[in-house]
XYZ file of C-alpha atoms in Angstrom:
523
model
C 0.000 0.000 0.000
C 1.377 3.410 -0.981
C 1.696 6.349 1.395
C -1.019 8.953 1.048
C -0.426 12.599 1.815
C -2.968 14.746 3.662
C -5.504 15.871 1.091
C -4.744 19.602 0.994
C -0.995 19.316 0.583
C -1.384 18.229 -3.080
C 2.388 17.858 -3.391
C 2.472 21.503 -4.539
C 6.169 22.191 -4.380
C 7.116 18.814 -5.816
C 5.457 19.366 -9.152
C 6.883 22.881 -9.521
C 10.390 22.570 -8.141
C 11.135 18.856 -8.288
C 12.204 18.918 -4.639
C 11.548 15.894 -2.473
C 12.586 14.087 0.670
C 15.498 11.793 -0.203
C 17.166 9.204 2.026
C 20.966 9.532 1.977
C 22.432 6.119 1.040
C 24.743 4.493 3.572
C 23.286 6.220 6.647
C 21.321 3.363 8.222
C 21.271 3.372 12.026
C 21.681 7.150 12.098
C 21.813 8.326 15.690
C 20.032 11.706 15.305
C 23.032 13.920 16.091
C 24.371 15.583 12.941
C 26.673 18.624 13.062
C 28.433 20.585 10.309
C 32.216 20.879 10.625
C 35.039 21.514 8.148
C 32.664 21.615 5.141
C 31.180 18.198 5.911
C 28.231 16.839 7.866
C 29.357 14.617 10.747
C 27.011 12.223 12.522
C 26.934 9.058 14.584
C 26.070 5.849 12.750
C 25.707 2.743 14.907
C 27.405 4.800 17.664
C 30.505 5.451 15.526
C 31.575 8.730 13.914
C 30.833 9.117 10.190
C 31.182 11.944 7.662
C 29.015 12.955 4.698
C 30.639 15.339 2.192
C 27.553 15.898 0.040
C 28.321 12.902 -2.167
C 29.320 9.907 -0.068
C 29.523 8.648 3.514
C 32.890 7.846 5.114
C 33.428 6.072 8.436
C 35.963 7.849 10.666
C 38.419 5.436 12.349
C 37.634 4.388 15.922
C 39.535 6.593 18.403
C 42.576 5.145 20.149
C 43.938 5.347 23.671
C 47.489 4.234 24.477
C 47.836 3.299 20.803
C 44.959 0.814 21.028
C 41.497 1.192 19.426
C 38.808 1.813 22.039
C 36.060 -0.793 22.063
C 33.219 1.579 22.862
C 30.480 3.866 21.583
C 29.983 7.483 20.642
C 27.335 8.626 23.093
C 25.285 11.796 22.919
C 25.847 14.701 20.586
C 28.821 16.727 19.391
C 30.055 20.298 19.764
C 32.636 22.510 18.024
C 35.286 23.856 20.417
C 38.615 25.519 19.533
C 37.917 24.780 15.860
C 37.743 21.061 16.579
C 34.895 18.580 16.629
C 34.405 17.229 20.177
C 32.436 14.164 21.195
C 32.100 11.737 24.098
C 33.220 8.113 23.695
C 32.528 5.494 26.366
C 33.941 2.080 27.147
C 31.587 -0.071 29.240
C 32.991 -3.283 30.691
C 29.609 -4.948 31.065
C 28.753 -7.530 33.673
C 27.029 -5.107 36.045
C 28.489 -3.563 39.228
C 31.184 -6.249 39.489
C 33.060 -4.836 36.492
C 32.043 -1.201 36.841
C 35.550 -0.185 37.918
C 36.753 -1.006 34.395
C 34.473 1.534 32.737
C 36.235 4.416 31.003
C 34.961 7.800 29.837
C 36.734 9.692 27.031
C 36.436 13.058 25.351
C 37.662 12.966 21.742
C 38.668 15.931 19.566
C 38.954 15.749 15.772
C 40.614 18.420 13.600
C 39.595 16.962 10.246
C 42.728 14.824 9.961
C 43.436 13.153 13.297
C 41.749 12.432 16.608
C 43.064 13.106 20.118
C 41.620 11.142 23.030
C 41.399 12.475 26.592
C 40.642 10.124 29.480
C 38.257 11.483 32.089
C 40.066 10.456 35.303
C 36.990 11.097 37.465
C 34.651 8.683 35.698
C 35.861 5.399 37.220
C 32.889 3.462 38.642
C 30.579 5.879 36.845
C 27.733 4.537 34.782
C 27.401 7.932 33.110
C 30.492 10.125 33.020
C 30.414 13.125 30.715
C 27.438 13.282 28.389
C 26.970 15.828 25.586
C 23.316 16.702 25.128
C 21.722 19.187 22.748
C 18.657 21.338 22.111
C 18.794 22.990 25.536
C 18.774 19.818 27.638
C 20.478 20.043 31.027
C 23.357 17.976 29.576
C 24.022 20.425 26.728
C 27.569 21.825 27.107
C 28.371 25.534 27.078
C 31.483 27.550 26.187
C 32.353 30.281 28.687
C 35.468 32.456 28.864
C 37.214 30.243 26.319
C 36.580 27.006 28.218
C 34.221 24.125 27.419
C 31.975 23.196 30.350
C 30.184 19.854 30.474
C 27.910 18.035 32.850
C 29.211 14.745 34.215
C 27.275 12.151 36.199
C 28.662 9.860 38.865
C 27.449 7.152 41.228
C 25.007 5.594 38.748
C 24.069 9.018 37.388
C 22.142 10.102 40.505
C 24.445 13.051 41.122
C 26.425 15.333 38.855
C 29.479 17.550 38.657
C 30.644 20.410 36.501
C 33.567 19.467 34.227
C 35.936 21.866 32.481
C 37.906 21.155 29.297
C 40.507 23.666 28.065
C 41.678 21.681 25.038
C 44.441 19.987 27.019
C 42.914 18.346 30.083
C 39.552 17.416 31.607
C 39.043 18.742 35.130
C 36.203 18.051 37.552
C 35.070 21.119 39.494
C 34.182 20.173 43.054
C 30.728 21.093 44.237
C 30.384 23.671 47.007
C 32.002 22.447 50.278
C 33.897 19.891 48.123
C 30.859 17.629 48.063
C 31.149 14.750 45.629
C 28.742 12.158 46.963
C 25.594 13.997 48.053
C 22.319 12.757 46.598
C 21.258 16.351 45.989
C 24.410 17.366 44.122
C 22.948 18.464 40.794
C 24.337 20.576 37.951
C 22.142 21.751 35.066
C 23.529 23.343 31.905
C 21.722 23.896 28.577
C 18.698 26.131 29.083
C 19.646 26.508 32.762
C 23.032 28.062 31.912
C 24.441 31.210 30.318
C 27.820 32.806 29.694
C 27.380 36.343 31.019
C 30.305 38.784 31.160
C 32.719 35.842 30.770
C 31.304 34.033 33.800
C 29.287 30.817 33.696
C 25.905 30.873 35.476
C 24.038 27.571 35.791
C 21.420 25.593 37.680
C 22.810 24.100 40.869
C 21.691 22.316 44.026
C 23.651 20.738 46.874
C 22.738 19.207 50.244
C 22.605 22.640 51.893
C 19.926 23.865 49.491
C 16.238 23.148 49.963
C 15.368 23.998 46.346
C 17.154 24.055 42.989
C 19.140 27.270 42.862
C 21.747 29.128 40.836
C 25.534 29.166 40.968
C 28.380 30.630 38.973
C 31.916 29.499 38.237
C 34.355 32.252 39.145
C 37.330 30.759 37.327
C 38.378 28.584 40.256
C 35.345 27.249 42.089
C 31.555 27.148 42.242
C 29.887 30.007 44.119
C 26.194 29.913 45.004
C 24.120 32.975 44.228
C 21.939 34.387 46.939
C 22.217 31.696 49.575
C 18.714 32.130 50.992
C 16.600 28.999 50.467
C 13.380 30.825 49.664
C 13.970 31.070 45.930
C 13.503 28.126 43.582
C 15.168 28.386 40.151
C 13.368 26.903 37.148
C 15.784 27.741 34.344
C 14.960 30.192 31.561
C 18.094 32.262 32.221
C 18.607 35.208 29.869
C 20.331 38.553 29.422
C 18.372 41.604 28.289
C 19.834 45.087 27.888
C 22.988 43.952 29.759
C 21.017 42.731 32.766
C 20.829 39.114 33.959
C 17.411 37.546 34.633
C 16.070 34.175 35.814
C 12.649 32.566 36.126
C 12.210 32.100 39.899
C 9.611 30.807 42.314
C 9.805 33.295 45.175
C 8.663 31.557 48.363
C 8.771 34.582 50.628
C 7.167 37.974 50.172
C 6.634 38.987 47.493
C 5.893 35.331 46.768
C 4.980 33.573 43.538
C 6.602 32.722 40.233
C 8.210 35.645 38.484
C 11.274 37.052 36.784
C 14.253 37.556 39.074
C 16.713 40.373 38.363
C 20.251 39.699 39.595
C 22.477 42.363 41.187
C 26.023 40.971 41.090
C 27.505 43.601 43.428
C 25.022 42.788 46.206
C 24.533 39.107 45.251
C 20.750 39.546 45.435
C 17.850 38.426 43.242
C 14.842 40.766 43.170
C 11.394 39.972 41.822
C 10.093 41.945 38.842
C 6.362 42.712 39.297
C 4.636 40.465 36.767
C 1.427 38.598 36.094
C 1.472 35.093 37.560
C 4.309 33.210 35.851
C 3.591 29.605 36.758
C 6.377 27.189 35.917
C 5.985 25.982 32.341
C 9.373 24.813 31.204
C 12.961 25.908 31.492
C 13.547 26.958 27.897
C 15.466 30.168 27.368
C 13.292 33.028 26.084
C 13.610 34.260 22.531
C 15.249 37.696 22.818
C 14.402 39.981 19.903
C 14.072 43.720 19.430
C 15.009 44.426 23.105
C 12.245 42.131 24.343
C 12.224 38.628 25.855
C 9.448 36.288 24.710
C 8.788 33.859 27.563
C 6.387 30.941 27.949
C 4.460 31.044 31.207
C 1.384 29.756 32.978
C -0.880 27.283 31.271
C 0.922 27.866 28.712
C 0.827 31.499 27.637
C 3.224 33.868 25.944
C 4.600 36.788 27.942
C 6.610 39.699 26.557
C 9.162 41.319 28.891
C 10.839 44.616 27.974
C 13.052 44.934 31.039
C 10.437 46.849 33.026
C 7.041 45.215 32.651
C 5.667 41.837 31.594
C 2.666 41.715 29.269
C 0.879 38.392 29.142
C -0.692 37.394 25.809
C -3.956 35.473 25.965
C -4.352 32.094 24.268
C -6.938 31.725 21.503
C -9.400 30.058 23.891
C -9.186 29.481 27.625
C -9.183 25.681 27.211
C -6.160 25.622 24.902
C -2.914 24.185 26.224
C -1.109 26.931 24.344
C 2.581 27.152 23.447
C 4.317 23.771 23.643
C 7.698 24.381 22.016
C 10.397 26.915 21.358
C 9.725 30.325 19.941
C 11.519 31.126 16.678
C 11.816 34.304 14.633
C 10.590 34.141 11.044
C 9.921 37.142 8.785
C 9.969 39.511 11.813
C 7.211 37.599 13.613
C 7.382 35.095 16.484
C 6.298 31.513 15.685
C 5.795 28.461 17.912
C 3.965 25.108 18.104
C 0.530 25.604 19.668
C -1.730 22.920 21.186
C -5.449 23.670 21.055
C -8.298 22.299 23.165
C -8.825 19.436 20.669
C -5.225 18.243 21.165
C -4.249 19.365 17.677
C -0.844 20.932 17.081
C -0.883 24.085 14.971
C 1.629 26.726 13.961
C 1.126 29.772 16.181
C 2.136 33.323 15.309
C 2.611 36.503 17.342
C 2.901 39.768 15.415
C 2.915 42.260 18.280
C -0.722 42.241 19.428
C -2.235 38.781 19.773
C -1.783 35.156 18.775
C -3.063 33.854 15.444
C -2.985 30.279 14.111
C -2.029 28.967 10.688
C -4.509 26.210 9.753
C -3.265 22.676 9.243
C -3.792 21.254 5.730
C -6.473 18.995 7.239
C -8.418 19.447 10.483
C -8.271 15.658 10.999
C -4.479 15.621 11.247
C -2.517 15.650 14.498
C -0.548 18.597 13.140
C 2.943 20.033 13.378
C 5.916 18.874 15.459
C 7.828 20.795 18.121
C 11.040 21.523 16.186
C 10.947 24.578 13.902
C 13.746 25.879 11.683
C 14.038 28.561 9.007
C 15.691 27.425 5.790
C 15.813 29.055 2.352
C 13.094 31.581 3.222
C 10.669 28.971 4.583
C 9.863 27.509 7.990
C 10.316 23.723 8.223
C 8.917 21.246 10.764
C 7.465 17.767 10.982
C 3.790 17.145 10.308
C 1.793 14.141 11.513
C -1.168 12.688 9.635
C -2.651 9.271 10.272
C 0.180 8.402 12.644
C 2.835 9.008 9.948
C 5.340 11.870 10.144
C 6.126 14.014 7.128
C 8.323 17.012 6.417
C 6.342 20.227 5.992
C 7.157 23.835 5.208
C 5.458 27.175 5.740
C 6.144 29.959 3.246
C 4.449 32.786 5.150
C 1.022 31.973 3.676
C 0.242 28.271 4.010
C 1.653 24.875 4.948
C 2.813 22.380 2.314
C 3.431 18.734 3.251
C 6.059 16.693 1.397
C 5.583 12.990 0.567
C 7.797 10.407 2.234
C 10.103 8.319 0.029
C 8.528 5.077 1.306
C 5.736 3.905 3.617
C 7.824 4.042 6.784
C 7.033 5.908 9.985
C 8.610 8.993 8.459
C 10.515 12.053 9.599
C 11.521 12.029 13.273
C 10.709 15.179 15.240
C 14.169 16.248 16.323
C 16.750 18.902 15.615
C 17.230 19.693 11.922
C 20.687 20.349 10.454
C 21.361 22.719 7.537
C 24.314 21.671 5.379
C 25.072 23.386 2.091
C 21.773 23.950 0.330
C 19.918 21.083 1.947
C 18.228 20.468 5.268
C 18.951 17.123 6.960
C 16.926 15.122 9.499
C 16.370 11.555 10.749
C 13.923 9.400 8.801
C 12.540 6.002 9.901
C 11.987 3.831 6.828
C 9.571 0.975 6.172
C 12.002 -1.481 7.776
C 12.003 0.526 10.992
C 15.609 1.706 10.509
C 16.486 5.351 11.073
C 18.448 6.896 8.199
C 19.574 10.419 7.479
C 17.358 12.114 4.906
C 17.474 15.504 3.224
C 15.418 18.091 1.420
C 16.550 21.121 -0.556
C 18.173 22.000 -3.856
C 19.268 18.427 -4.450
C 16.696 17.623 -7.115
C 15.667 14.208 -8.395
C 13.007 13.637 -11.023
C 11.833 10.265 -9.637
C 12.762 7.834 -6.903
C 13.931 5.521 -9.715
C 16.600 8.072 -10.601
C 18.266 7.343 -7.277
C 17.682 3.619 -7.265
C 18.453 2.671 -10.850
C 20.682 5.401 -12.263
C 22.349 6.877 -9.167
C 22.416 10.468 -10.446
C 21.808 13.523 -8.292
C 22.270 17.275 -8.603
C 23.339 19.701 -5.885
C 23.461 23.461 -5.508
C 27.205 24.156 -5.331
C 28.396 27.699 -4.492
C 27.318 29.841 -7.495
C 26.260 26.923 -9.666
C 25.286 23.249 -9.663
C 27.114 19.929 -9.538
C 25.785 16.717 -11.079
C 27.082 13.521 -9.451
C 26.826 9.967 -10.789
C 27.638 7.337 -8.175
C 28.190 4.425 -10.599
C 28.656 5.385 -14.265
C 30.709 8.236 -15.699
C 28.869 11.253 -17.097
C 29.456 11.741 -20.840
C 27.120 14.628 -21.653
C 25.204 17.414 -19.867
C 22.354 19.300 -21.547
C 20.530 22.172 -19.804
C 17.214 23.555 -21.125
C 15.206 26.528 -19.889
C 11.450 26.400 -19.214
C 10.685 27.093 -22.903
C 12.868 24.180 -24.041
C 15.708 26.393 -25.315
C 19.128 24.800 -24.913
C 21.472 26.952 -22.826
C 24.254 24.400 -22.213
C 25.523 21.334 -24.049
C 28.743 19.981 -22.621
C 30.779 16.821 -22.983
C 32.310 15.092 -19.959
C 34.214 12.025 -18.849
C 33.827 12.189 -15.093
C 31.449 11.235 -12.269
C 31.036 14.849 -11.140
C 30.275 17.752 -13.494
C 29.862 21.374 -12.321
C 28.282 24.258 -14.207
C 26.683 27.663 -13.698
C 23.407 29.126 -14.972
C 23.489 32.890 -15.514
C 19.734 33.509 -15.264
C 16.986 32.715 -12.776
C 14.173 30.254 -13.355
C 13.349 26.539 -13.603
C 15.643 24.415 -15.784
C 15.718 20.859 -17.130
C 19.045 19.011 -16.852
C 19.535 15.938 -19.055
C 22.443 13.768 -17.890
C 23.779 11.119 -20.299
C 25.815 8.321 -18.721
C 28.526 6.077 -20.141
C 26.042 3.189 -20.385
C 23.742 5.297 -22.557
C 21.072 5.927 -19.920
C 19.693 9.466 -19.631
C 18.544 10.963 -16.339
C 16.337 14.051 -16.427
C 16.267 16.381 -13.425
C 14.810 19.784 -12.574
C 16.541 22.659 -10.827
C 15.560 26.165 -9.831
C 18.208 28.871 -9.912
């Protein structure tokens, strides 16, 4: 049975531009953690580092320690630090607690040619060690004052420490009072942390603190902010007009959830008079045009200008409201919005109130929680009939793209832009997650990929045609009227050319075996 798109999508862009969702060959068991570095897209495949250069996938050799390959796995995500790709690599002895002392935790750096492995000396007996998260999670690392800070777990991951990496050595920063084994020792980075005036502020709690609080690293040690236990920190740290703010639950007068303004000289946190700001997630606000756009309450949008907080009403009182990050697109604020019928829609704030962009079908579950701007459009996942698709919003309406097979579809996670394509995880009909893409790589039919192996990519100021199997012998480019504007001979598997005018063009690619592949491009 073939996949069916939601009725109103009509495959609009596919007929006009020839663009489609394409699975990248050789990316099975993709681990959802792509990152662009050194003109290539790096990702984890079966928990090992791999590289995609726009044409083919290459496995990076397993890192070594003491001149021996490490039998382990790439865990978590990756980050660029000091112009090097950094990732966490773990060796687990197996066999439960008996062999836990043999576990090893490594941080690996890669400069595009060679890898350097750093042993984390504090991770012995740890079932977690350093972990690199992303998308604002409390394990997401942060660079502050030229140093890379990471969260590391210990004692079966119940507790955590702050770790510092300067490019030469990994160092554990002791918790306040040198605690290293307290059940309440917790560090939170990601959306709980911020580099402000070259100092790292982050979520922190130790055994002397009743509630989660805030600390900073002063270059040597961890210092708690405002030691009174009547303030509970819920993340959402941000800087606005050179002032540091937090979302705080104030438990003494004036009590209630609100925005806390921090005075570094007095080490005090003061409550900004606001409407009720019930806890609704730790995500950092979107700061734009000297305003902070914060999610609050049940779940509403609030706009803070440094003096007052204006709360924006939901469409109806029974709506759940904003359920994802706010993003800026075409000078307006957009976000996923959950209505009273449990449908996810694209919400928009233009300065007065919230409006909703209709889904292509009212029967569909709707959009996903990850939004990204790419090539003048907003992209996100879209769910219909339990299947996930890629969708885009052009400022007027939503268009849903067909999946390349009848699998579960596009996974709702962080998108990666590489070159002139957008990349994302895709679960195929066999249940295997691959890396897929959408963009200016244009294929006329799925058979073009399967049988001929020819693709075309936007490449700097022009295009490149790539044949994976046969050599290209001839390239012919026609404009929309059928007029020939290029006719070139070749004897290579990659042919590059430029088109001096804008429009839609037909590219006929003749291969050494006589087969002709026809593709469309828009310049």
